[in-house]
XYZ file of C-alpha atoms in Angstrom:
168
model
C 0.000 0.000 0.000
C 2.775 2.454 0.947
C 4.722 1.763 -2.273
C 1.575 2.240 -4.351
C 0.859 5.498 -2.536
C 4.392 6.801 -3.100
C 4.351 5.887 -6.802
C 0.988 7.585 -7.348
C 2.207 10.609 -5.394
C 5.300 11.018 -7.620
C 3.243 10.885 -10.809
C 0.545 13.203 -9.503
C 3.052 15.791 -8.286
C 4.236 16.212 -11.864
C 0.746 16.151 -13.408
C -0.763 18.587 -10.946
C 2.364 20.742 -10.959
C 1.875 21.194 -14.702
C -1.855 21.824 -14.191
C -1.098 24.415 -11.504
C 1.381 26.157 -13.806
C -1.195 26.245 -16.602
C -3.765 27.671 -14.174
C -1.325 30.406 -13.093
C -0.608 31.294 -16.728
C -4.320 31.457 -17.594
C -5.128 33.593 -14.545
C -2.192 35.908 -15.318
C -3.359 36.277 -18.905
C -6.909 36.963 -17.691
C -5.721 39.832 -15.453
C -3.386 41.185 -18.153
C -6.148 41.136 -20.769
C -8.665 42.766 -18.452
C -6.465 45.439 -16.885
C -3.895 46.226 -19.572
C -5.516 45.313 -22.872
C -9.013 46.292 -21.650
C -10.622 43.236 -23.253
C -12.755 40.543 -21.707
C -11.682 36.918 -21.974
C -14.628 34.802 -20.726
C -12.990 31.517 -21.740
C -10.393 31.960 -18.993
C -12.986 31.636 -16.205
C -14.367 28.485 -17.768
C -10.924 26.947 -18.260
C -9.925 27.742 -14.676
C -13.173 26.279 -13.337
C -12.578 23.067 -15.301
C -8.984 22.710 -14.066
C -9.973 23.671 -10.494
C -12.654 21.003 -10.236
C -10.468 18.254 -11.661
C -7.534 19.229 -9.488
C -9.481 19.657 -6.248
C -11.374 16.372 -6.342
C -8.564 14.140 -7.562
C -5.991 15.693 -5.233
C -8.468 15.334 -2.340
C -8.683 11.596 -3.080
C -4.890 11.329 -3.145
C -4.588 13.252 0.109
C -7.126 10.862 1.631
C -5.085 7.891 0.403
C -2.001 9.212 2.190
C -3.989 10.198 5.306
C -2.779 13.784 4.980
C -6.155 15.505 5.140
C -6.848 18.108 7.791
C -8.326 16.417 10.832
C -8.886 16.916 14.507
C -6.460 14.511 16.115
C -7.119 15.425 19.728
C -8.755 12.079 20.481
C -6.758 10.023 17.970
C -3.388 11.208 19.299
C -4.290 10.906 22.964
C -2.342 8.379 25.026
C -5.576 6.546 25.885
C -6.223 5.761 22.225
C -2.570 5.211 21.256
C -2.138 2.636 24.028
C -5.192 0.673 22.882
C -4.624 -0.387 19.271
C -8.063 -1.993 19.011
C -9.657 1.360 19.879
C -7.407 3.219 17.454
C -8.100 0.794 14.589
C -11.828 0.884 15.348
C -11.807 4.671 15.139
C -9.916 4.612 11.845
C -12.295 1.992 10.416
C -15.253 4.166 11.426
C -13.616 7.223 9.828
C -12.937 5.389 6.564
C -16.413 3.830 6.577
C -18.018 7.275 6.818
C -15.827 8.498 3.934
C -16.778 5.440 1.861
C -20.515 5.865 2.461
C -20.481 9.612 1.734
C -18.452 9.210 -1.428
C -20.597 6.321 -2.606
C -23.713 8.475 -2.241
C -22.091 11.431 -4.011
C -20.914 9.070 -6.762
C -24.454 7.749 -7.197
C -25.765 11.298 -7.627
C -22.951 12.315 -9.951
C -23.536 9.310 -12.197
C -27.106 10.533 -12.668
C -25.938 14.087 -13.380
C -23.187 13.057 -15.792
C -25.375 10.560 -17.673
C -28.108 13.205 -18.040
C -25.588 15.715 -19.356
C -24.245 13.114 -21.772
C -27.707 12.276 -23.075
C -28.767 15.927 -23.487
C -25.468 16.989 -25.048
C -25.139 20.070 -22.846
C -22.071 22.166 -23.612
C -20.354 24.985 -21.779
C -20.968 28.580 -22.799
C -17.557 29.733 -23.999
C -15.257 26.806 -24.660
C -18.091 24.624 -25.977
C -16.826 21.405 -24.403
C -19.380 18.844 -23.140
C -20.521 19.793 -19.632
C -20.221 16.197 -18.449
C -16.420 16.515 -18.737
C -16.499 19.119 -15.972
C -18.494 16.916 -13.593
C -16.434 13.859 -14.499
C -13.587 15.319 -12.444
C -15.814 15.268 -9.365
C -17.040 11.781 -10.229
C -13.533 10.355 -10.650
C -12.382 11.990 -7.410
C -15.311 10.504 -5.472
C -14.798 7.054 -6.998
C -11.108 7.176 -6.084
C -11.883 8.267 -2.516
C -14.435 5.453 -2.180
C -11.936 2.883 -3.482
C -9.148 4.219 -1.264
C -11.493 4.100 1.752
C -12.169 0.408 1.105
C -8.438 -0.298 0.821
C -7.767 1.620 4.045
C -10.549 -0.260 5.854
C -8.992 -3.544 4.747
C -5.564 -2.359 5.969
C -7.002 -1.399 9.362
C -8.785 -4.745 9.709
C -5.498 -6.545 8.954
C -3.662 -4.320 11.464
C -6.367 -4.998 14.028
C -5.230 -8.607 14.386
C -1.491 -8.090 13.860
C -0.646 -4.985 15.929
C -0.766 -5.784 19.646
C 1.493 -2.877 20.755
C 1.186 0.869 20.885
C 0.043 2.582 17.669
C 2.685 4.931 16.205
């Protein structure tokens, strides 16, 4: 699991680094065009929205995979929980189960939205790309988070029986 996570992280750093650079260039051009050239460039907002949604949801799934999301660790890091691995693993399983259920429900809704947009052929206003491409970023991010939650639950269940000592 850790090797998989590290490999994915290396690839995604490059991909999302390039995406971030493209977003900075588009936003810079948008400001330059508006303030210096005194022309409106509506395609820039649409392009940034597309890249934002894809980046946010897929990166959120990757952050979840590596357990690097913002969280309140007051209870989790307490000595009471750290000295009782079964309690710690139970808490982590509950956390991942909630994430799995929420992302499964969001995925179910997004499948309906994306399939409707595919069947109606809706397109965006300025760039004229199919609207379902925009929502596909959210859908892929939620599917990844759901899958990662299942993997993490399985890891915690395995650790439950193997780890008799203090949780690190």
